[in-house]
mmCIF file of C-alpha atoms in Angstrom:
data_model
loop_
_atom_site.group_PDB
_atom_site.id
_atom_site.type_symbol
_atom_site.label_atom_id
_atom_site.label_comp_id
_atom_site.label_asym_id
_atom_site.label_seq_id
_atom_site.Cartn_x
_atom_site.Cartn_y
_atom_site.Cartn_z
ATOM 1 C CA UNK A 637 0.000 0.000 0.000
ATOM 2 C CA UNK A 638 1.151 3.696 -0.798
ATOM 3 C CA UNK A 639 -0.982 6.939 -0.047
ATOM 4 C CA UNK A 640 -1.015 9.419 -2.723
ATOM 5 C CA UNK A 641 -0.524 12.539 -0.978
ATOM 6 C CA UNK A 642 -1.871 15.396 -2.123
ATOM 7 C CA UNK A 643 -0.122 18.964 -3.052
ATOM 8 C CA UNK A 644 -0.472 20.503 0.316
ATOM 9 C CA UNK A 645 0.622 17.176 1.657
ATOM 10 C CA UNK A 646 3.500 17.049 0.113
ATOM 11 C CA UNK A 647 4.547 20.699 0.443
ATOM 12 C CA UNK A 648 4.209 19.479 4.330
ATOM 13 C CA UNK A 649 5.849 17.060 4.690
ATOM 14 C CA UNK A 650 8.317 18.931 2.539
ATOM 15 C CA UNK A 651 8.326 21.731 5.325
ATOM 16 C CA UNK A 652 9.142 19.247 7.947
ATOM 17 C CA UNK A 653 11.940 17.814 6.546
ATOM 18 C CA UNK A 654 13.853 20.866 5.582
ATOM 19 C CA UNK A 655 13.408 22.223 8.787
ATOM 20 C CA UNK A 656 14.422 19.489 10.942
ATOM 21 C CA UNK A 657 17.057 19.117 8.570
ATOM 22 C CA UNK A 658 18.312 22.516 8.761
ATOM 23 C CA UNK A 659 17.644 22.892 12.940
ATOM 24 C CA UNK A 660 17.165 19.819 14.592
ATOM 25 C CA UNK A 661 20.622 17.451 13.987
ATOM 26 C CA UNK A 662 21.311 14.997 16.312
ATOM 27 C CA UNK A 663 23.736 17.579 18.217
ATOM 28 C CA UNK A 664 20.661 19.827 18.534
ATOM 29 C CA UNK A 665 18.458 17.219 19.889
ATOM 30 C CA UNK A 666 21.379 16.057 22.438
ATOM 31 C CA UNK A 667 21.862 20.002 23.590
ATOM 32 C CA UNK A 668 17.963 20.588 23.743
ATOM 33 C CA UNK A 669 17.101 16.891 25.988
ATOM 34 C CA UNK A 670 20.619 17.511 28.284
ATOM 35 C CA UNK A 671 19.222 21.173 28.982
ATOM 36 C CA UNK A 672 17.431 21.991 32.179
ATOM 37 C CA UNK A 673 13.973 21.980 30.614
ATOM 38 C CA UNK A 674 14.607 19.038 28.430
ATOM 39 C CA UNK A 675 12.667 20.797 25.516
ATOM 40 C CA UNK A 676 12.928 23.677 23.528
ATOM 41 C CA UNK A 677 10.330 26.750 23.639
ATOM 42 C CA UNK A 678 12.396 28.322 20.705
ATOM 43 C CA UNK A 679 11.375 25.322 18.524
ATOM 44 C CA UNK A 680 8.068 25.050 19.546
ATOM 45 C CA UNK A 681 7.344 28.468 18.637
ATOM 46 C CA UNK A 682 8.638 27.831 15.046
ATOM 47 C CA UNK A 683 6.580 24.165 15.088
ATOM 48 C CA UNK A 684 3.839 27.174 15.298
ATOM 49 C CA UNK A 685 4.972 29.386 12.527
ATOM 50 C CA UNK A 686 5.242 26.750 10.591
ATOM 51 C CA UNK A 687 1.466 25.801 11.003
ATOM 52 C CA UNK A 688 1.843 22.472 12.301
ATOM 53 C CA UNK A 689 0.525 22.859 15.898
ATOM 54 C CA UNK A 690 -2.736 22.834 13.901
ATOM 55 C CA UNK A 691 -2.103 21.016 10.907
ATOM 56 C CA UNK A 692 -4.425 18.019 11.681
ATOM 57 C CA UNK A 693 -7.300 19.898 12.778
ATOM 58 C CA UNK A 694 -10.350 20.310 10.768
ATOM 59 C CA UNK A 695 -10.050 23.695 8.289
ATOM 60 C CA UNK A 696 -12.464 25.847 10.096
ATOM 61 C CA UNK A 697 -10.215 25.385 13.162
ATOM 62 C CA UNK A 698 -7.473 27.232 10.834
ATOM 63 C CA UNK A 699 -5.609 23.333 10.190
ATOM 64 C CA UNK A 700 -5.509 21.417 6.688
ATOM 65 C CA UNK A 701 -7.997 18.876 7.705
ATOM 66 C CA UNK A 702 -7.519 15.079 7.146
ATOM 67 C CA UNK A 703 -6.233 14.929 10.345
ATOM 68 C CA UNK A 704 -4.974 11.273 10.280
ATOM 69 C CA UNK A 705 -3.103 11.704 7.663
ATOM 70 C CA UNK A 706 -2.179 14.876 8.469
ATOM 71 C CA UNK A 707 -1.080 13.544 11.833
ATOM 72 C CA UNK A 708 0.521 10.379 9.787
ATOM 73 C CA UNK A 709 3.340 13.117 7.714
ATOM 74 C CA UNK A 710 4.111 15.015 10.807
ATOM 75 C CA UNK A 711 4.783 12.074 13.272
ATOM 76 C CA UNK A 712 6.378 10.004 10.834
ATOM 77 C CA UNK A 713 9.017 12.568 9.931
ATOM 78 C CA UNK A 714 9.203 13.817 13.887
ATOM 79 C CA UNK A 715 9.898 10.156 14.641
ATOM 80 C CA UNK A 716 13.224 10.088 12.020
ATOM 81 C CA UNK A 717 14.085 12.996 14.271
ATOM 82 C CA UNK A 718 13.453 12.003 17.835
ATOM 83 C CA UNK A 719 12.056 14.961 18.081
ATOM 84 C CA UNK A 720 11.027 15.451 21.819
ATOM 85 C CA UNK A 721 9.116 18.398 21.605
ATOM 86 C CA UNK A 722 5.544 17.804 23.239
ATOM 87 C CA UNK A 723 3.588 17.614 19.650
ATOM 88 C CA UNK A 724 1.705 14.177 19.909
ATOM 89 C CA UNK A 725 0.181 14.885 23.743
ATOM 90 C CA UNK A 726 -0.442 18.637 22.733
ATOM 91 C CA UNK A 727 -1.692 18.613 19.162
ATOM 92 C CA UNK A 728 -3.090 14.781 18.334
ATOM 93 C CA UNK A 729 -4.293 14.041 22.576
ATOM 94 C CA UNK A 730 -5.432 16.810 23.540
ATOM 95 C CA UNK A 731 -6.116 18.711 20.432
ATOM 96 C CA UNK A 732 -7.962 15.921 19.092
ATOM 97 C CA UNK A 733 -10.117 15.501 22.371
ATOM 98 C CA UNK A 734 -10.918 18.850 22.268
ATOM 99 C CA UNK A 735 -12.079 19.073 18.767
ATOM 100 C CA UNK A 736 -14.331 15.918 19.143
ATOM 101 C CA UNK A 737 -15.753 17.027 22.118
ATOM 102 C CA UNK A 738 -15.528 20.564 23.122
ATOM 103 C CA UNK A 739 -18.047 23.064 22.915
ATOM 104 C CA UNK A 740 -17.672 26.127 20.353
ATOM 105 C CA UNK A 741 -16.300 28.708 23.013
ATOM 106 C CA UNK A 742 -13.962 26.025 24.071
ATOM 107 C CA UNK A 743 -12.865 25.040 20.646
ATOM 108 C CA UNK A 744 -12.679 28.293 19.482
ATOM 109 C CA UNK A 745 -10.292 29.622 22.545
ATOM 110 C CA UNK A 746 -8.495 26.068 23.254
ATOM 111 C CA UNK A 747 -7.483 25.114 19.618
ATOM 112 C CA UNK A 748 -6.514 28.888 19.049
ATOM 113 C CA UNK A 749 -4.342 28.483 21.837
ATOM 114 C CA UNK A 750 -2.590 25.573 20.581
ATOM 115 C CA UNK A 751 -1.927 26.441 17.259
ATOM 116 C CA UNK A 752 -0.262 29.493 18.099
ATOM 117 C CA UNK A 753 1.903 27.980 20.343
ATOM 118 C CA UNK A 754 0.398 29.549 23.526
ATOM 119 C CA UNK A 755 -0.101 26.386 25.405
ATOM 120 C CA UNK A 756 1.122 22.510 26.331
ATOM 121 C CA UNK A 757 -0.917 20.145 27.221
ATOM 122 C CA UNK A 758 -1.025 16.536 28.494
ATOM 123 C CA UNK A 759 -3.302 13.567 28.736
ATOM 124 C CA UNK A 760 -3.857 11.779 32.426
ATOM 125 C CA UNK A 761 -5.494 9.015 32.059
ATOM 126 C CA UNK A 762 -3.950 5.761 33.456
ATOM 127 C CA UNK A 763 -3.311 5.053 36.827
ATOM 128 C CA UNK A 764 -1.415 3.182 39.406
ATOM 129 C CA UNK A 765 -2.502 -0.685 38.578
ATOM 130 C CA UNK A 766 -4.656 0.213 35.403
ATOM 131 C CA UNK A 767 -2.564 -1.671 33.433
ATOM 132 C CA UNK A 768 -3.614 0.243 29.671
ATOM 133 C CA UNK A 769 -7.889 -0.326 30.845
ATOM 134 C CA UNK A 770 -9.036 2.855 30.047
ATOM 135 C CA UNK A 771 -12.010 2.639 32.184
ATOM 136 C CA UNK A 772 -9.974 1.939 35.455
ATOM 137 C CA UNK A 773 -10.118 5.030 36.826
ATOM 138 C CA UNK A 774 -10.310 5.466 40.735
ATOM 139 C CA UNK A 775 -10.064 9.480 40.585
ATOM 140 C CA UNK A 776 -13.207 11.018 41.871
ATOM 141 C CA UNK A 777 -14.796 14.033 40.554
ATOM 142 C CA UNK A 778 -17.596 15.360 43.027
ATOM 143 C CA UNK A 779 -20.357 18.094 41.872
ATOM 144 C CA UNK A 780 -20.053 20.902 44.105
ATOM 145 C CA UNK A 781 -22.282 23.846 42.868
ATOM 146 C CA UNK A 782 -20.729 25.243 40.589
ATOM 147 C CA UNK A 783 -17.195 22.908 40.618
ATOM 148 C CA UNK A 784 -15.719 19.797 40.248
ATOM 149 C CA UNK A 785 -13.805 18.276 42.891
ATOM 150 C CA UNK A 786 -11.264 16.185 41.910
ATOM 151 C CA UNK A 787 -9.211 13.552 44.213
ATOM 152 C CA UNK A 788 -7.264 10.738 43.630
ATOM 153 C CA UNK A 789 -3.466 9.563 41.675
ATOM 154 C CA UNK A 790 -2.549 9.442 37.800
ATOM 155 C CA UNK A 791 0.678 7.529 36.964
ATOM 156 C CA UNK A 792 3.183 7.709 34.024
ATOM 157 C CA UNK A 793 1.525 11.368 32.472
ATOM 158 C CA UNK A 794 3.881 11.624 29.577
ATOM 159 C CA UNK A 795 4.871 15.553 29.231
ATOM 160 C CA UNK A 796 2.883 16.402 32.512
ATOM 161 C CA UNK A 797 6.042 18.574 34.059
ATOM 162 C CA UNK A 798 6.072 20.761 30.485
ATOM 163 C CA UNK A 799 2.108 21.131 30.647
ATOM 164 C CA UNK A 800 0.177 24.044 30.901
ATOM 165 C CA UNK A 801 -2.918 22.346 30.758
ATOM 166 C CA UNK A 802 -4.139 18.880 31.822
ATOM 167 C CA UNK A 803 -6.890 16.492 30.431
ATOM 168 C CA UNK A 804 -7.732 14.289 33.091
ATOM 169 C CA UNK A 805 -10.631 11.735 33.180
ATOM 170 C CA UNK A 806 -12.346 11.298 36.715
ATOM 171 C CA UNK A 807 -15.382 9.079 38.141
ATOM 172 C CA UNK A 808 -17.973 10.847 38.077
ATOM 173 C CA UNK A 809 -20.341 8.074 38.496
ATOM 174 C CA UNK A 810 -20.270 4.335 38.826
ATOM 175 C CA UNK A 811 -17.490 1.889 40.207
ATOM 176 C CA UNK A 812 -14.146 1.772 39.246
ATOM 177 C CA UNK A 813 -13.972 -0.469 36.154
ATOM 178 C CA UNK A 814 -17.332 0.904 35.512
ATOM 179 C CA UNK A 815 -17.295 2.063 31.314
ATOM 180 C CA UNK A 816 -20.009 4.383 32.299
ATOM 181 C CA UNK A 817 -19.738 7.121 34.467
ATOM 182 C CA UNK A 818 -15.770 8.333 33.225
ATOM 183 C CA UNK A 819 -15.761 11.732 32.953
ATOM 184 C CA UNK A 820 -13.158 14.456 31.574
ATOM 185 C CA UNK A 821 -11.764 17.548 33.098
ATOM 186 C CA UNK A 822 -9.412 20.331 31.512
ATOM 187 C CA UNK A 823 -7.731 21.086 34.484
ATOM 188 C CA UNK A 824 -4.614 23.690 35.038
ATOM 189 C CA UNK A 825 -1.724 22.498 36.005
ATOM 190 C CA UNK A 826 -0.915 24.871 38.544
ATOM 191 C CA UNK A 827 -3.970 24.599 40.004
ATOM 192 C CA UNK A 828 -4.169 24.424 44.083
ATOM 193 C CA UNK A 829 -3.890 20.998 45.301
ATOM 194 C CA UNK A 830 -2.581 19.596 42.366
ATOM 195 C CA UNK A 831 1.154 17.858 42.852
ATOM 196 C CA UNK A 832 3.394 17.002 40.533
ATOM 197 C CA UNK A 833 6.309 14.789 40.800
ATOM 198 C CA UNK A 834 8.254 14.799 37.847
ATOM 199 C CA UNK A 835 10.912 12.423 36.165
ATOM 200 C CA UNK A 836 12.987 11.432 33.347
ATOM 201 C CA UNK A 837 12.045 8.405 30.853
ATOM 202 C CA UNK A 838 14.244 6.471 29.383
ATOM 203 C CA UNK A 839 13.473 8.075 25.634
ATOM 204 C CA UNK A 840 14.973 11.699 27.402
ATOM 205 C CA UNK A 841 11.282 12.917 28.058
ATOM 206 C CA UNK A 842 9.872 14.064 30.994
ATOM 207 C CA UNK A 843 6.604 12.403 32.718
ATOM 208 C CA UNK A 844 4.964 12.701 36.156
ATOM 209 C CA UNK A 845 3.050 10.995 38.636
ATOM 210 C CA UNK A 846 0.536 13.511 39.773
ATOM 211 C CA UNK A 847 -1.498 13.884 43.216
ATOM 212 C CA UNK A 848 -5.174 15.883 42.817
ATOM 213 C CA UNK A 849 -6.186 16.496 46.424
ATOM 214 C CA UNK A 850 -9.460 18.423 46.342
ATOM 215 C CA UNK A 851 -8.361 20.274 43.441
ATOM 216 C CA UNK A 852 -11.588 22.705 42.514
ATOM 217 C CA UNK A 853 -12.544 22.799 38.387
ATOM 218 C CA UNK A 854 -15.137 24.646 37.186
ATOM 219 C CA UNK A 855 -18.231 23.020 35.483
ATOM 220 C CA UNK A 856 -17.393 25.016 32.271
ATOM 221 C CA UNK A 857 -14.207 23.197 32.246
ATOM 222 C CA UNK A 858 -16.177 19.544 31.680
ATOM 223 C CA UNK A 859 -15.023 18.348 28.497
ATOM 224 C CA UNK A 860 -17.774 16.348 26.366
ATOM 225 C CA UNK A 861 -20.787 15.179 28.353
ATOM 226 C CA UNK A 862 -20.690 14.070 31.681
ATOM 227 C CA UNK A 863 -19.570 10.187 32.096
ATOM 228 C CA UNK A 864 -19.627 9.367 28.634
ATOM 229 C CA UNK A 865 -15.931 9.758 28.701
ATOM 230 C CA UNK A 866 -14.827 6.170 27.940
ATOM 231 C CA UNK A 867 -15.996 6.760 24.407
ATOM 232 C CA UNK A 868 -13.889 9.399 23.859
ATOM 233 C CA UNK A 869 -10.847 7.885 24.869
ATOM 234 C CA UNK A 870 -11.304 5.055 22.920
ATOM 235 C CA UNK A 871 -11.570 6.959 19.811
ATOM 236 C CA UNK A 872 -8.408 8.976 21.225
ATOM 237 C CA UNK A 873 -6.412 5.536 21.502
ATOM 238 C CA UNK A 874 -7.217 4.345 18.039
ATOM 239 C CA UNK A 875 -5.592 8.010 16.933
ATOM 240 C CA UNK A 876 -2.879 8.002 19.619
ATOM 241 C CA UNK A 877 -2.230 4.174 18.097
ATOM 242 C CA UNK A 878 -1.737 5.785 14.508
ATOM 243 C CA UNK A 879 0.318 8.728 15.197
ATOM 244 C CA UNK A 880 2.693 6.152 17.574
ATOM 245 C CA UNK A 881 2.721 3.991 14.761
ATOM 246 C CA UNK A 882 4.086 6.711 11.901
ATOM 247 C CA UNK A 883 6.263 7.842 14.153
ATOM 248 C CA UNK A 884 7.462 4.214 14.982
ATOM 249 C CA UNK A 885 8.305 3.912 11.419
ATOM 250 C CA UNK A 886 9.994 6.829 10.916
ATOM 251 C CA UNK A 887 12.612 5.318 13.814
ATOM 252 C CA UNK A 888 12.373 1.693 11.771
ATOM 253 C CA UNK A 889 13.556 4.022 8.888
ATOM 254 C CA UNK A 890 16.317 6.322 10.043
ATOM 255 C CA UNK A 891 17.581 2.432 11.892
ATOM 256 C CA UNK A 892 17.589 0.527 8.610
ATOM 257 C CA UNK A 893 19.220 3.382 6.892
ATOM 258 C CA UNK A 894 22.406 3.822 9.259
ATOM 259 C CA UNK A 895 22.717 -0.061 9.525
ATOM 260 C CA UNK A 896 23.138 -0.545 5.916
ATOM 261 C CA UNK A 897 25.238 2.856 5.666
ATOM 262 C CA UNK A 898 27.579 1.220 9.067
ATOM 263 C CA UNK A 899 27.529 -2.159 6.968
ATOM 264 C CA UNK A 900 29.355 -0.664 3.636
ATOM 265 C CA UNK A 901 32.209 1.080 5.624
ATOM 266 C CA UNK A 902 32.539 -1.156 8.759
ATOM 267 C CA UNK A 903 35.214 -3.756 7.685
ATOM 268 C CA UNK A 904 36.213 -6.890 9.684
ATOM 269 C CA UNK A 905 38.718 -9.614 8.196
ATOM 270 C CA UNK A 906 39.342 -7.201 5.594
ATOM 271 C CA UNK A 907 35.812 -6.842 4.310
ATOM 272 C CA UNK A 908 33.059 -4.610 4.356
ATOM 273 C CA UNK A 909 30.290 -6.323 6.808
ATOM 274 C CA UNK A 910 27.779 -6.188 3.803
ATOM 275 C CA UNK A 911 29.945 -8.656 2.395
ATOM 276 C CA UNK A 912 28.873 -11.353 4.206
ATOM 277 C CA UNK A 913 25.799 -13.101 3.305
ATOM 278 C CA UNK A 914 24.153 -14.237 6.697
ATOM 279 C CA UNK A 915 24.555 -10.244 7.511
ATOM 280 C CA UNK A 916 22.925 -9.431 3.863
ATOM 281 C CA UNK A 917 20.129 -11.664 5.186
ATOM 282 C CA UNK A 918 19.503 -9.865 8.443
ATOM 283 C CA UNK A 919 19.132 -6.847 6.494
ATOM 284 C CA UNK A 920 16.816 -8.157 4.233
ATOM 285 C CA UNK A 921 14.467 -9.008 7.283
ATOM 286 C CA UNK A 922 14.996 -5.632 8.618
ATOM 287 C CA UNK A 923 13.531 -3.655 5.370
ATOM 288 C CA UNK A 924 10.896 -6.776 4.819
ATOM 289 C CA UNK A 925 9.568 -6.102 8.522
ATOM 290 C CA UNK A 926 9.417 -2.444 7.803
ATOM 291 C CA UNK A 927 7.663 -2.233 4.524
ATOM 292 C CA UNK A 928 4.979 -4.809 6.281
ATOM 293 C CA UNK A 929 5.042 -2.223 9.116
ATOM 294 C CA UNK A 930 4.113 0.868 6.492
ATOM 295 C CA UNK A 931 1.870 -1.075 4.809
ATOM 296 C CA UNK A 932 -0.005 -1.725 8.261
ATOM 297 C CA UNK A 933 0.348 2.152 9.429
ATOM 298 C CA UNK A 934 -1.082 3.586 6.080
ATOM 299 C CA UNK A 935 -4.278 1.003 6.297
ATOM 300 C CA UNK A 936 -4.494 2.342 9.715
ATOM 301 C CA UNK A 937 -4.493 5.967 8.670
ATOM 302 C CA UNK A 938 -6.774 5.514 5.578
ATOM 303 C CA UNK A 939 -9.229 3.825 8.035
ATOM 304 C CA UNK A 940 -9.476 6.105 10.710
ATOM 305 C CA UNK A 941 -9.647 9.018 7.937
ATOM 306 C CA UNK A 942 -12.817 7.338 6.927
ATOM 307 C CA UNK A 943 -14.344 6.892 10.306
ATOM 308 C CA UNK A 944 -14.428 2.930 9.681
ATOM 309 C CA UNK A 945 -16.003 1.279 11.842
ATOM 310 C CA UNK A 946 -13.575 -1.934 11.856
ATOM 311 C CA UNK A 947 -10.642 0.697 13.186
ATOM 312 C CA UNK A 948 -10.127 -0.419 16.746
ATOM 313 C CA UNK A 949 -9.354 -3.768 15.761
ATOM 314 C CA UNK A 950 -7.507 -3.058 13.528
ATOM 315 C CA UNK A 951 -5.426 -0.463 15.540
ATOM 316 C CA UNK A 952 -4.431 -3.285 17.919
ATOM 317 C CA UNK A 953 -3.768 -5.769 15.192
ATOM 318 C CA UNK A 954 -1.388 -2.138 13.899
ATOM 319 C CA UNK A 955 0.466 -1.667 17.698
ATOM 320 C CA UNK A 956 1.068 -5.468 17.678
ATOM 321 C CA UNK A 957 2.845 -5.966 14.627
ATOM 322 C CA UNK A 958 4.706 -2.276 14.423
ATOM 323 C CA UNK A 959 5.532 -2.770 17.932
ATOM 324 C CA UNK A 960 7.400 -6.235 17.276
ATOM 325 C CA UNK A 961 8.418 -5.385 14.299
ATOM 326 C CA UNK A 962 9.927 -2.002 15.554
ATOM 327 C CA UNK A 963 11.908 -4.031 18.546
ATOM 328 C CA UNK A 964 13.108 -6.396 16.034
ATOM 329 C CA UNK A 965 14.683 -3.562 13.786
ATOM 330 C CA UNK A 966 15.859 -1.928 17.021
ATOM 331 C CA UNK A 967 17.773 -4.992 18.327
ATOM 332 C CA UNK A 968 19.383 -5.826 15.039
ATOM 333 C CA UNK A 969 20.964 -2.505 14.202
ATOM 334 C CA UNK A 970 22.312 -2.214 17.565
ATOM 335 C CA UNK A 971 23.662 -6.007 17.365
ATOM 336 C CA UNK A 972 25.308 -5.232 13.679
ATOM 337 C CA UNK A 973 26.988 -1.937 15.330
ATOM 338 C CA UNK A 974 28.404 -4.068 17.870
ATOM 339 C CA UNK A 975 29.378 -2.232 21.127
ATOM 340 C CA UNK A 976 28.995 1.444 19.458
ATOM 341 C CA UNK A 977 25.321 0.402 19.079
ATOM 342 C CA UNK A 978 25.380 0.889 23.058
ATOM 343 C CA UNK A 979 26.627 4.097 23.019
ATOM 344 C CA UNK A 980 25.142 7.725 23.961
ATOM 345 C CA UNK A 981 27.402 8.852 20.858
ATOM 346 C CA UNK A 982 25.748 7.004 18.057
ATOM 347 C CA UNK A 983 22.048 7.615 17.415
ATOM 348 C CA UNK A 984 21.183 3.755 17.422
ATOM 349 C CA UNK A 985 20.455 3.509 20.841
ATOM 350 C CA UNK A 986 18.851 6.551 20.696
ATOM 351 C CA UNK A 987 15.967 5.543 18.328
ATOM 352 C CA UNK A 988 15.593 1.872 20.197
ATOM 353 C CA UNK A 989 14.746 4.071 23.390
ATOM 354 C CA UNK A 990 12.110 5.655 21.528
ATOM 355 C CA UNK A 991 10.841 2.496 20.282
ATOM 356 C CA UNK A 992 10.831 0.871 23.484
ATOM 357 C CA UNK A 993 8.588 3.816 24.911
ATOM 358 C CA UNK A 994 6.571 3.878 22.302
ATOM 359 C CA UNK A 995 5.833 0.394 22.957
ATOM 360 C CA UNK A 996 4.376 0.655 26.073
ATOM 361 C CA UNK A 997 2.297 3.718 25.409
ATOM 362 C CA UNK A 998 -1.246 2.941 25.533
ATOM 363 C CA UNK A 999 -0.729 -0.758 25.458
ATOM 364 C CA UNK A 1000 2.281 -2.842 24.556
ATOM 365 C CA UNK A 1001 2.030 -5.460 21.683
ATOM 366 C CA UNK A 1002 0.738 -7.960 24.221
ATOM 367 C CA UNK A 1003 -2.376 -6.589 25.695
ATOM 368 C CA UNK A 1004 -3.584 -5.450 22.091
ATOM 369 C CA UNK A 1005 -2.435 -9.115 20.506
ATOM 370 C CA UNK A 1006 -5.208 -9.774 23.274
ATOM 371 C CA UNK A 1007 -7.413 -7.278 22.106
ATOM 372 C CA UNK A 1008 -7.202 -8.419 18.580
ATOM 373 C CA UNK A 1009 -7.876 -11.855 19.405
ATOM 374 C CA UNK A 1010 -10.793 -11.096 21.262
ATOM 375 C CA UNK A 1011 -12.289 -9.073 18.544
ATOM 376 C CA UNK A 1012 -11.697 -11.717 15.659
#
């Protein structure tokens, strides 16, 4: 399978790739995740001139529409940069949410915000235990007059220290496992008796785990109708699944490419590597297990462009095989660099971090192998 991509596509994707070219080298990217913030506001605010903070949202909302494949051009070039910048939880989580659900004011004032580079944002949704169930969600959210009240722990929130904002879904009803009665809250993440404790992940990120004790949210800041919030996140898993997915690829790319490059110069016993057949083999697996992987990602995109009802299974069938197949890639090129492919100097082990985080985010290749299975 190949997309056609259209003119404004292309001049996209185009965009991208010059740019990271140009300013984000592998130097850059090591400068910007050893810095004190561990991501760069001076890039972000040229992700914004550039236009792609709102790229994949619908035209009205000032973006090019399509937003899966939209999303698909962006992430898969980001992901052949590592870049680290907080674009997928800011523009395809939350932005997405928002779009689906919010109301006109909040669309209107929220996307704005994000396109123009105004404000981060990050999804909390799992918890301590949770284990990728979407509807395990122990935080409370209590109706008091005119607020929310919002108690309780969410674990692993990807980008939560470099957040401005916070989506976080809440009980608002029902018991925890419940599907109904999951609500979600835009909630500010300064607010009063919200904690934050913040860490490094292995892919030179940030993430938190985050306390809400009796944090106070306005009803106006209810996103989508109360405890039909499941639904949402559902459909926002199936598009987190495709943007992981291109930018997966992109990594599978930029990891086949500097294997094969390594193999022509490397020489042992005289001989380029690429010389020897059983390593000509490996290779061939490598670019076989990536062209099934594109071939997977672009069905993906196409079918959550079209709203298809099939998507969800076929999302986890998607994070199952790119997810194996992305390891596989990952482990090979750093075996066929030999001990360099273990070091902070070559970019490698660099990508296989990314892959391995990208793994694990919202479900690793085994729970949605299960998920599959139980769909067939």
């Amino acid at each position: 399978m190949d997309i056609e991509l259209t003119v404004d596509q292309e001049l996209l994707r185009n965009s991208v790739q010059r740019f990271l070219k140009d300013e984000y080298g592998f130097d850059d990217r090591a400068k910007i995740v050893a810095g004190e913030d561990g991501w760069s506001r001076a890039v972000w605010a040229k992700f914004a001139d550039l236009g792609l903070l709102a790229a994949p949202f619908a035209e009205e909302h000032g973006g090019l529409g399509n937003g899966p494949l939209t999303t698909m051009i962006v992430m898969q070039e980001f992901g052949r940069s590592l870049v680290v910048e907080p674009y997928f939880e800011t523009v395809v989580l939350a932005g997405g949410l928002i779009e689906a659900l919010g109301t006109d004011g909040q669309r209107q004032e929220l996307l704005a915000e994000i396109a123009a580079g105004e404000a981060t944002w990050a999804l909390a949704w799992a918890e301590p235990g949770s284990r990728y169930n979407l509807n395990k969600v122990s935080v409370s959210a209590d109706r008091r007059g005119d607020d929310y009240v919002l108690s309780g722990t969410k674990a692993a929130v990807i980008c939560a220290p470099w957040a401005d904002r916070l989506i976080v879904s809440a009980r608002t009803s029902g018991r925890d496992g419940d599907r109904d009665g999951v609500s979600l809250f835009i909630v500010d993440s300064r607010a009063a008796g919200l904690h934050m404790q913040g860490y490094r992940t292995i892919d030179g990120r940030r993430a938190a785990e985050i306390t809400l004790k009796d944090v106070r949210v306005p009803a106006s800041n209810l996103l989508g109708r109360e405890g039909q919030g499941s639904a949402a996140l559902e459909n926002c898993r199936d598009r987190a699944i495709g943007g992981l997915c291109a930018e997966a690829i992109g990594a599978m790319t930029e990891l086949n490419a500097a294997t094969l490059d390594y193999s022509k110069t490397r020489k042992q016993f005289g001989v380029t590597l690429g010389s020897f057949q059983v390593l000509q083999h490996r290779m061939v697996d490598m670019f076989i297990a990536l062209q099934e992987s594109v071939s997977l990602m672009q069905h993906l995109t196409l079918t959550l462009a079209s709203n298809d009802a099939d998507v969800t299974k076929l999302a986890s069938g998607a994070k199952t095989k790119v997810g194996y197949a992305a390891r596989f890639i990952g482990e090979q090129a750093i075996q066929l660099h030999g001990g360099m492919g273990m070091s902070d100097e070559l970019k490698v082990g660099h990508y296989f971090k990314r892959i391995g985080a990208i793994d694990i985010q919202f479900g690793d290749p085994a729970f949605h192998l299960m998920r599959f299975a139980r769909a067939a």
